[in-house]
């Protein structure tokens, strides 16, 4: 049944937040939610993108992707593989990891390249963005085209490329759909997915969407949500381009939404036979009981669960090591059905296990103690007071809000407590999540000391507000 449900949704094709076809998938999901006590469809403003393009080498290149939010273009230029020679030319870069795209793209913009082509193993999608990365504030729109061309198309290219693209970027409306299953207990668990997707998007994330109707609990009120604008759609070209739909959801909710929410379980890009789980370190041990050694105790920044953490709600993301991430070959195969059934069984056991409410304060305490080893008075004094009262749920929830993202020079973004202070210690340049984000490029000690002082003052004010009732 689940596989058939996934295939029914993927038959609609790729869905960008705000597309006309998004209404069709939301209607299909709504029909799946036939056992809900209440179903809500929540419209939000999104930045929609559509394009048509043609790329020629010595022949037309049929298998290419014009990456959002690339601008319209009419370019004919030399293809070079040297960043130093790409001014007014088209830069070609071979990549193994899609997350390398933002850094190369920014370098190409800085060197005044006419465009940048990423050569990959197959057609894939990724959102390009301008400096600074991890920006929750409006960001300058991309200035040059970013394109993906599979390696097997290289034989159609000699030393020149012709790029013609017509792009439409507009504010539109995306839709979040929420199913509520009531309970005698006021305590709530939010289980979240997203329905916007690249290509067929069967693992990322139509499988997650298709699992929602199968989830049930005798103990807790369930909120089953499929977000729009997880992949793209952030207004103002925010370079923190993902998970916009969930951020907007919290903005639109009435004050007090967090009351009685004990947990978020986020389902995204699930590889059911090779599961990976990322969670805040203090999450209940019940997940270890049902998922053995699949858990990484670090929040997942690249998905909607991170939005819950930033709002003081513990979150765990169920995902995977799926090789077809953001690719044209993202399809569910019949052999995965047994793993999917097992996954549903495990999630439902968790949803009916009262230990789900457990908070392992000792794990968060360990993280705080590690941070105290690298900080100075008077901030240490504030942290000691927090440690003395850490088993208070209100303090715990407010501490979760102090997690933040850091994007080092090499590698993926990571999440740390007091991320602004932690980020200063990374090899430069480093990006620090914020509204606006900060890019730190200099190693000058006086400069870094001044920034650290500003961050310490900011955090001490936050810690004082958290702990003042216990002072």
JSON list of C-alpha atoms in Angstrom, two decimals, residues 26 44 88-89 112 120 158 174 188 197 201 210 213 260 272 277 281 284 341 348-349 370 377 386 405 443 454 458 461:
[
{"chain": "A", "resi": 26, "resn": "UNK", "atom": "CA", "xyz": [-2.09, 18.56, -1.35]},
{"chain": "A", "resi": 44, "resn": "UNK", "atom": "CA", "xyz": [2.07, 30.59, 3.01]},
{"chain": "A", "resi": 88, "resn": "UNK", "atom": "CA", "xyz": [33.77, 36.47, -18.73]},
{"chain": "A", "resi": 89, "resn": "UNK", "atom": "CA", "xyz": [34.07, 32.74, -19.48]},
{"chain": "A", "resi": 112, "resn": "UNK", "atom": "CA", "xyz": [33.11, 37.42, -12.61]},
{"chain": "A", "resi": 120, "resn": "UNK", "atom": "CA", "xyz": [28.16, 15.26, -11.87]},
{"chain": "A", "resi": 158, "resn": "UNK", "atom": "CA", "xyz": [34.51, 21.00, -26.99]},
{"chain": "A", "resi": 174, "resn": "UNK", "atom": "CA", "xyz": [2.54, 27.20, -1.13]},
{"chain": "A", "resi": 188, "resn": "UNK", "atom": "CA", "xyz": [1.44, 16.35, 21.58]},
{"chain": "A", "resi": 197, "resn": "UNK", "atom": "CA", "xyz": [10.50, 17.56, -4.29]},
{"chain": "A", "resi": 201, "resn": "UNK", "atom": "CA", "xyz": [11.33, 12.55, -5.23]},
{"chain": "A", "resi": 210, "resn": "UNK", "atom": "CA", "xyz": [3.08, 8.37, 2.51]},
{"chain": "A", "resi": 213, "resn": "UNK", "atom": "CA", "xyz": [-1.49, 8.08, 7.52]},
{"chain": "A", "resi": 260, "resn": "UNK", "atom": "CA", "xyz": [2.48, 20.50, 25.53]},
{"chain": "A", "resi": 272, "resn": "UNK", "atom": "CA", "xyz": [14.33, 2.48, 4.95]},
{"chain": "A", "resi": 277, "resn": "UNK", "atom": "CA", "xyz": [18.93, 9.03, 12.76]},
{"chain": "A", "resi": 281, "resn": "UNK", "atom": "CA", "xyz": [21.82, 14.79, 22.43]},
{"chain": "A", "resi": 284, "resn": "UNK", "atom": "CA", "xyz": [14.82, 9.91, 24.85]},
{"chain": "A", "resi": 341, "resn": "UNK", "atom": "CA", "xyz": [6.78, -2.05, 7.04]},
{"chain": "A", "resi": 348, "resn": "UNK", "atom": "CA", "xyz": [4.21, 3.27, 16.12]},
{"chain": "A", "resi": 349, "resn": "UNK", "atom": "CA", "xyz": [5.81, 1.45, 19.06]},
{"chain": "A", "resi": 370, "resn": "UNK", "atom": "CA", "xyz": [32.63, 20.89, 27.40]},
{"chain": "A", "resi": 377, "resn": "UNK", "atom": "CA", "xyz": [34.23, 34.32, 33.48]},
{"chain": "A", "resi": 386, "resn": "UNK", "atom": "CA", "xyz": [22.11, 26.89, 34.46]},
{"chain": "A", "resi": 405, "resn": "UNK", "atom": "CA", "xyz": [24.51, 26.43, 12.52]},
{"chain": "A", "resi": 443, "resn": "UNK", "atom": "CA", "xyz": [42.30, 35.53, 11.68]},
{"chain": "A", "resi": 454, "resn": "UNK", "atom": "CA", "xyz": [29.89, 40.92, 21.41]},
{"chain": "A", "resi": 458, "resn": "UNK", "atom": "CA", "xyz": [24.54, 38.52, 23.72]},
{"chain": "A", "resi": 461, "resn": "UNK", "atom": "CA", "xyz": [21.80, 38.36, 28.30]}
]
